[in-house]
mmCIF file of C-alpha atoms and ligand atoms in Angstrom:
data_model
loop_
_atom_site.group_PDB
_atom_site.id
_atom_site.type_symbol
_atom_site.label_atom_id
_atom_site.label_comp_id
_atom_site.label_asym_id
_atom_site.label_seq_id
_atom_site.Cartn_x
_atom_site.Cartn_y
_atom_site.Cartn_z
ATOM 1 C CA UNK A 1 -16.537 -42.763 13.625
ATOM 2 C CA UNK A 2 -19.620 -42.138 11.213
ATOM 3 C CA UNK A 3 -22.375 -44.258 10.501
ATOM 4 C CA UNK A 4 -24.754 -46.737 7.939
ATOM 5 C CA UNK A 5 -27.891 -47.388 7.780
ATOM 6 C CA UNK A 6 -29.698 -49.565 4.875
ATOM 7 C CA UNK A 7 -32.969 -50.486 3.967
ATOM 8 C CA UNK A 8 -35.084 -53.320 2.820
ATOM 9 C CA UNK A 9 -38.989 -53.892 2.412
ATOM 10 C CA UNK A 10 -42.271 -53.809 0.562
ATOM 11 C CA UNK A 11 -43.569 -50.538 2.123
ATOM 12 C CA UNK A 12 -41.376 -48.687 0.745
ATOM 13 C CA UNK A 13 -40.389 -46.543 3.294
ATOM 14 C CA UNK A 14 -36.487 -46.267 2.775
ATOM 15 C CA UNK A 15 -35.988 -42.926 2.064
ATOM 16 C CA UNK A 16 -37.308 -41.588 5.316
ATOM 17 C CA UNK A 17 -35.703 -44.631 7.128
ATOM 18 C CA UNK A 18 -32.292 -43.406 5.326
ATOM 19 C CA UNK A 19 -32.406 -39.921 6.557
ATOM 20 C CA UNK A 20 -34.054 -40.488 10.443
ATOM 21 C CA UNK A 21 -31.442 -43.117 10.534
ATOM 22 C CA UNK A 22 -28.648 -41.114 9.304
ATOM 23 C CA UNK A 23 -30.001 -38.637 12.192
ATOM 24 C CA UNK A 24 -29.542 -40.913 14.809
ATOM 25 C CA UNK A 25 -26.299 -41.737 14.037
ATOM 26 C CA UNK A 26 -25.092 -37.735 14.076
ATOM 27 C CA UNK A 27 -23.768 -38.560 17.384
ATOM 28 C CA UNK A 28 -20.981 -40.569 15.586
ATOM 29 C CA UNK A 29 -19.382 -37.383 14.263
ATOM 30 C CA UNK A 30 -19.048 -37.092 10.273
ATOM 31 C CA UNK A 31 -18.100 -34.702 7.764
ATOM 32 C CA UNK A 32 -20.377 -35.483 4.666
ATOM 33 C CA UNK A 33 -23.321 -37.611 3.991
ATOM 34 C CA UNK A 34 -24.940 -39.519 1.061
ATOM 35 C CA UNK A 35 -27.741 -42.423 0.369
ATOM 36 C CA UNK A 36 -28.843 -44.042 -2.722
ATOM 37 C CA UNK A 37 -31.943 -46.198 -3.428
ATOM 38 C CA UNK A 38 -33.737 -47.825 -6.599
ATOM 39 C CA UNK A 39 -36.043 -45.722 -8.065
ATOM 40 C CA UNK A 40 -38.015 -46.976 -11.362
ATOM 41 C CA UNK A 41 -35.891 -49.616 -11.171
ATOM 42 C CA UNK A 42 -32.744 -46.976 -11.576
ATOM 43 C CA UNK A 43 -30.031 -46.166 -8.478
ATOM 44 C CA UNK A 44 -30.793 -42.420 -7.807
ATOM 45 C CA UNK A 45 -27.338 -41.548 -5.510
ATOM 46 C CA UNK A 46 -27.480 -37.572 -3.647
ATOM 47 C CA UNK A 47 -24.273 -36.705 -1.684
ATOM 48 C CA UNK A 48 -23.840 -33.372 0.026
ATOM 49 C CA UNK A 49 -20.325 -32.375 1.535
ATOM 50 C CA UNK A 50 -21.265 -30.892 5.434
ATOM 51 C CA UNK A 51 -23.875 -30.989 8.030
ATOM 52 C CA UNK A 52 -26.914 -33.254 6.998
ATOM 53 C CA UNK A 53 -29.521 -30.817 6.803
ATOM 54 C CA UNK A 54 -27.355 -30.105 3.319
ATOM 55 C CA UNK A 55 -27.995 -33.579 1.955
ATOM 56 C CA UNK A 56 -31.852 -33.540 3.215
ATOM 57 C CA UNK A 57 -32.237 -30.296 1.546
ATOM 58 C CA UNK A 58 -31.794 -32.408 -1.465
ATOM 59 C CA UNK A 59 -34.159 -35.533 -0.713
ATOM 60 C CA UNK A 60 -37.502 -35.821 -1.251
ATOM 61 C CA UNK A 61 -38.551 -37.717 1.539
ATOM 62 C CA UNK A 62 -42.073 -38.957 0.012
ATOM 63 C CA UNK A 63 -40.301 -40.653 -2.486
ATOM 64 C CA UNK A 64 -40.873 -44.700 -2.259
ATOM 65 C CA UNK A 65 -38.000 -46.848 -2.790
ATOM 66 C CA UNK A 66 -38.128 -50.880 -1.370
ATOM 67 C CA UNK A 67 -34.389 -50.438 -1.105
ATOM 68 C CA UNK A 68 -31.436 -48.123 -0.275
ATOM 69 C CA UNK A 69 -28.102 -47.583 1.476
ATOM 70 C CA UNK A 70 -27.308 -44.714 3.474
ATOM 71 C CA UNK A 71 -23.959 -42.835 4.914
ATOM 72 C CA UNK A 72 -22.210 -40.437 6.894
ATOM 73 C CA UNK A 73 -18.676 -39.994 6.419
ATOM 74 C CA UNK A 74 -15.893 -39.460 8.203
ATOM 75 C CA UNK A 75 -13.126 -39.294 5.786
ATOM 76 C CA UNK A 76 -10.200 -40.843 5.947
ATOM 77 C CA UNK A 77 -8.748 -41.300 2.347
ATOM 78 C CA UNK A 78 -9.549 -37.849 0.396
ATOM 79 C CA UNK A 79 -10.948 -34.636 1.586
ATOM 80 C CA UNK A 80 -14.542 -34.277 2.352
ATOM 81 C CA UNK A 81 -16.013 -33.265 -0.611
ATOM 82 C CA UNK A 82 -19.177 -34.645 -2.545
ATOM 83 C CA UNK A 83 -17.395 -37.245 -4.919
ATOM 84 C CA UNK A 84 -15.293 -38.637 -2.485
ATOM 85 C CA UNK A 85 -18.504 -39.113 -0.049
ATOM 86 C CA UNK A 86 -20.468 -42.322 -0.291
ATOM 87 C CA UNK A 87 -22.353 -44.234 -1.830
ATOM 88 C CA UNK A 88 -19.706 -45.220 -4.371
ATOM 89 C CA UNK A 89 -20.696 -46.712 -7.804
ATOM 90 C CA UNK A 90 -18.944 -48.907 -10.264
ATOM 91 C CA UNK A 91 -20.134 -51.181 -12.586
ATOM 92 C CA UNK A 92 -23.235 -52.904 -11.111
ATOM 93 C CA UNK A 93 -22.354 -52.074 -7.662
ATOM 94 C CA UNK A 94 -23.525 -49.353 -4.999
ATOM 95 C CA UNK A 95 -21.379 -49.326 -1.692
ATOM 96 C CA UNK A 96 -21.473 -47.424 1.796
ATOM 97 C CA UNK A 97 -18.339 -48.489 4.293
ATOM 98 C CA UNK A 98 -17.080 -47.588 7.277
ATOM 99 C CA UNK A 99 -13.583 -48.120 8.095
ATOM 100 C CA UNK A 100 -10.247 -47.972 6.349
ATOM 101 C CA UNK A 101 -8.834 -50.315 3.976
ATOM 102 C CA UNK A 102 -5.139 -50.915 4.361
ATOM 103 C CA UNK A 103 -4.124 -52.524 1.015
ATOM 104 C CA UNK A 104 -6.397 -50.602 -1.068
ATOM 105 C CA UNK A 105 -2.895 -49.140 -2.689
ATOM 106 C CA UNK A 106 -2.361 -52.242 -4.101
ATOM 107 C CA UNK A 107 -5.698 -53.380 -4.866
ATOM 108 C CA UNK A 108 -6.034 -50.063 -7.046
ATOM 109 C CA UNK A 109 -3.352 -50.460 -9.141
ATOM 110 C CA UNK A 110 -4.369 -54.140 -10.110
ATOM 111 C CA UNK A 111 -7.523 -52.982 -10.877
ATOM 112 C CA UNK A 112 -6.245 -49.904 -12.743
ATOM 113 C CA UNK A 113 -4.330 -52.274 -15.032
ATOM 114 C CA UNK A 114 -7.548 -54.100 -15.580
ATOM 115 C CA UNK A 115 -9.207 -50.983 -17.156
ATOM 116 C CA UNK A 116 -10.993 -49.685 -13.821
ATOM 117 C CA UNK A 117 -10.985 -45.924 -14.300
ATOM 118 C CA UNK A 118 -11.674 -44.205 -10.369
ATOM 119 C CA UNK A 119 -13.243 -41.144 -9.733
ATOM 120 C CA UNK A 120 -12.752 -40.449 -5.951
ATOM 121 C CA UNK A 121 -9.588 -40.687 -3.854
ATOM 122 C CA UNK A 122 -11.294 -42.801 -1.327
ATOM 123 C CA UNK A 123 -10.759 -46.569 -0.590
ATOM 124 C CA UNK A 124 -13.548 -47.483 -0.676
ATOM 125 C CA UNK A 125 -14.382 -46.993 -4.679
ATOM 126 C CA UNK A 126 -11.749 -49.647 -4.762
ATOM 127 C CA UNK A 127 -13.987 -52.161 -2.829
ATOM 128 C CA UNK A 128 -16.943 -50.956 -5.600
ATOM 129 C CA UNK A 129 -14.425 -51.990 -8.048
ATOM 130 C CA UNK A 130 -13.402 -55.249 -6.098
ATOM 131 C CA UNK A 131 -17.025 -56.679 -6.316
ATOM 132 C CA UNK A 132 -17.506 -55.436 -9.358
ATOM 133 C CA UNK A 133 -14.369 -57.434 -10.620
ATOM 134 C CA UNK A 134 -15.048 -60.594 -9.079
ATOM 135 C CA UNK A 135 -18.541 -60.338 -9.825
ATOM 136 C CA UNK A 136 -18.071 -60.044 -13.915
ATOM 137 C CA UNK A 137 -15.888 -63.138 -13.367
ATOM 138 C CA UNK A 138 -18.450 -65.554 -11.356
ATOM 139 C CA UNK A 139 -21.943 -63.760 -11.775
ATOM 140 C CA UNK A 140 -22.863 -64.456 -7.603
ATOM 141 C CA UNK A 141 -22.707 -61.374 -5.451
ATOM 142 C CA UNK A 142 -22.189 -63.947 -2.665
ATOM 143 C CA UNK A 143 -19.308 -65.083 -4.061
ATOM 144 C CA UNK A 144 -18.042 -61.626 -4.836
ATOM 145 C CA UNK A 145 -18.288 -60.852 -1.320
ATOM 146 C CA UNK A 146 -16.658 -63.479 -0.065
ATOM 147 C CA UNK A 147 -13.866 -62.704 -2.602
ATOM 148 C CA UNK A 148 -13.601 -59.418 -1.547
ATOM 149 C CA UNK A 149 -13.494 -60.286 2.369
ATOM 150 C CA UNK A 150 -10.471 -62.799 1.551
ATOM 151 C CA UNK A 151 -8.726 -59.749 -0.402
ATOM 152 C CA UNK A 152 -9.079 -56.532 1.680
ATOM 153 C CA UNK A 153 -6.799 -55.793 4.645
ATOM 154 C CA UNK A 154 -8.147 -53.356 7.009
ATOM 155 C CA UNK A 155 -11.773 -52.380 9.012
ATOM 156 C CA UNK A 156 -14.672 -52.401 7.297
ATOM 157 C CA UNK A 157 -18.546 -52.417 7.628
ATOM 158 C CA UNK A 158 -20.200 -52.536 4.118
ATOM 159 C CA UNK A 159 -23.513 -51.912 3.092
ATOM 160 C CA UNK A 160 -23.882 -53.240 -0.696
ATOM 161 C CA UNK A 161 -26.614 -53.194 -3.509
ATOM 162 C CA UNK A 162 -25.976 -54.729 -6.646
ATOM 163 C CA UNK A 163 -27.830 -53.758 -9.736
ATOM 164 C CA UNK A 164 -29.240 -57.347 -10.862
ATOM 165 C CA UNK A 165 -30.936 -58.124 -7.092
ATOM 166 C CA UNK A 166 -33.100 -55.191 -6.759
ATOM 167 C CA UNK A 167 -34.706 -56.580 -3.942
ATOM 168 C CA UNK A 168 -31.676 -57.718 -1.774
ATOM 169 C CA UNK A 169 -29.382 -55.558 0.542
ATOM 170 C CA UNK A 170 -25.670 -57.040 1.283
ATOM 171 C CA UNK A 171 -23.528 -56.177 4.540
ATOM 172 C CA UNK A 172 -20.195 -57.688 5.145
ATOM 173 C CA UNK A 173 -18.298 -57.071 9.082
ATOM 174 C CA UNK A 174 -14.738 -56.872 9.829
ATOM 175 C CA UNK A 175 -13.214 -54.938 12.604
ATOM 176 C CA UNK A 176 -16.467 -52.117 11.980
ATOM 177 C CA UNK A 177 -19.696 -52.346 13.940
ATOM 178 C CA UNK A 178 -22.808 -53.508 12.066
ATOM 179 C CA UNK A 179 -26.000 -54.649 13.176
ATOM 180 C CA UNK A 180 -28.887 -56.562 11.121
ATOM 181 C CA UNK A 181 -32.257 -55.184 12.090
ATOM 182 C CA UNK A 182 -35.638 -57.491 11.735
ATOM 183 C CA UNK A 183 -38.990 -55.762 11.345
ATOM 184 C CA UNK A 184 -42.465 -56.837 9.594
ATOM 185 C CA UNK A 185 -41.633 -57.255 6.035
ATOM 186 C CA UNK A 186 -38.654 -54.886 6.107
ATOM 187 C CA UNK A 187 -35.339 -55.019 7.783
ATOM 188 C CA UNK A 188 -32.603 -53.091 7.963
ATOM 189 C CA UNK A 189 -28.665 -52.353 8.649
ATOM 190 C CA UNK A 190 -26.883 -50.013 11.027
ATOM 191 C CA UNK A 191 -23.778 -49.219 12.800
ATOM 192 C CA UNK A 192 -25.561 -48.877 15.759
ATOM 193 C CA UNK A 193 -29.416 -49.664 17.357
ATOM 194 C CA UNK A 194 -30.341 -46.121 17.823
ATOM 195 C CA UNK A 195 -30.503 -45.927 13.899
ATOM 196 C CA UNK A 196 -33.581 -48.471 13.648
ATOM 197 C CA UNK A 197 -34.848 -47.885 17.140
ATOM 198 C CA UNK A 198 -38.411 -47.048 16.633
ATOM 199 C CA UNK A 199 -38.871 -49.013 13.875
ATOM 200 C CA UNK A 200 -37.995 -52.525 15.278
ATOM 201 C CA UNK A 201 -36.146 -53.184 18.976
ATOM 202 C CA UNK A 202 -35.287 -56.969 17.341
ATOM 203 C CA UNK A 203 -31.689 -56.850 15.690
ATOM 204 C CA UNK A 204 -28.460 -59.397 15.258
ATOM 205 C CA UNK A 205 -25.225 -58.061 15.843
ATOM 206 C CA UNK A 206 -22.941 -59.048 13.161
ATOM 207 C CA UNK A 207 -19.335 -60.643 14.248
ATOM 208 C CA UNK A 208 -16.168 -60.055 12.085
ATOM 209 C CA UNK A 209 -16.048 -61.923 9.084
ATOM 210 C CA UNK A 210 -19.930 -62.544 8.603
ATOM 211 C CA UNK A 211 -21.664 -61.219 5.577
ATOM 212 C CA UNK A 212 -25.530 -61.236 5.250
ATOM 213 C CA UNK A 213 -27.415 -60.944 2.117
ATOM 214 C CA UNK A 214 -30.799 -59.889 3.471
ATOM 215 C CA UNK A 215 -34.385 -58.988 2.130
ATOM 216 C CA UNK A 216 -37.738 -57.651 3.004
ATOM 217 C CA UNK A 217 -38.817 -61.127 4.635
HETATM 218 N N1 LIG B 301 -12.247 -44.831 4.473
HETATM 219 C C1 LIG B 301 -13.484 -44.385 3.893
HETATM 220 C C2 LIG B 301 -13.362 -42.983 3.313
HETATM 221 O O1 LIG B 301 -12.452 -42.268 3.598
HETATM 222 C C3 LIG B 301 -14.637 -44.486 4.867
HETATM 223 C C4 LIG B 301 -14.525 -43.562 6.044
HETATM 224 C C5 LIG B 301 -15.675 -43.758 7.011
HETATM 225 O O2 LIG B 301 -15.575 -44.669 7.852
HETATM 226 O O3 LIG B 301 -16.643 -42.997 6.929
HETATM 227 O O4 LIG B 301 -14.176 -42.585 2.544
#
């Protein structure tokens, strides 16, 4: 098990929401940790292989950010090292998943012979790739991800940013716990509560197949 956490909201707290929420999820078990948010409108993305305190060491947590994903890995498809830990990039899109995909064999090679180029041996660069795909055929991350849920075989809880809604966060649920959490002008995602207890007790928990797009109201 590992754990997400993700971030929405005009006071611009995410970065310290990222790494106490990361924290909380310790329990979980992980070997390597990562979060990326938009900075100056640009996706700043720190990964550190190991305990937390290495990625933290890394993060300035006065930085403000309105919007960020955050991760702690437990690897299943490559060895824990910093490019295989998440957030993964491609294209337009910034992912954080929990879970395994089964077909992502497959998946890789179709998108290999469509010019994707991966950098990581994890499966879940594929799903980057996925969106990233589908969404430079229909231009709706909506879409995408409902695309992408028809197409992947396997658990997965996803916590997605896409580069053209700056001020939306996207989860998708399958077989992975995630929860939807509501505060006052920000919300949030998380495996589990203890990663937004504190800042709100309200939260949804997401059943398999549901996919939220989500902002700060
Ligand atoms: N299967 C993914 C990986 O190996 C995600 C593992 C996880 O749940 O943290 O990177």
């Amino acid at each position: 098990m590992c754990g997400i956490v993700g971030y929405v909201g005009k006071k611009g707290d995410c970065v310290r929401v990222l790494s106490d929420g990361l924290k909380r999820l310790e329990y979980r078990g992980y070997d390597s940790a990562g979060i990326a948010y938009i900075d100056n409108d640009k996706l700043s993305v720190i990964k550190e292989k190991g305990k937390l305190e290495n990625l933290l060491g890394k993060i300035d947590l006065n930085k403000k950010a309105n919007l960020g994903i955050g991760h702690t890995r437990w690897a299943t498809h490559g060895e824990a090292n910093e490019t295989n830990a998440h957030p993964h990039v491609v294209g337009k899109f910034a992912v954080v998943h929990n879970g395994i995909i089964e077909n992502e064999k497959e998946i890789k090679k179709q998108l290999e012979s469509k010019g994707y180029k991966f950098k990581s041996d994890t499966d879940t660069e594929v799903i980057s790739a996925l969106l990233d795909y589908y969404y430079s055929k229909n231009n709706d991350v909506l879409k995408s991800i409902d695309a992408i849920d028809k197409t992947l075989k396997g658990a997965y809880a996803l916590g997605i940013i896409c580069m053209d809604d700056k001020d939306t966060l996207y989860a998708v649920k399958k077989n992975s716990p995630l929860i939807i959490g509501a505060g006052d002008n920000e919300n949030y995602i998380a495996s589990d509560v203890p990663a937004i207890l504190g800042r709100t007790n309200k939260y949804t928990v997401l059943e398999d197949g549901d996919y939220a797009k989500i902002t700060n109201n």
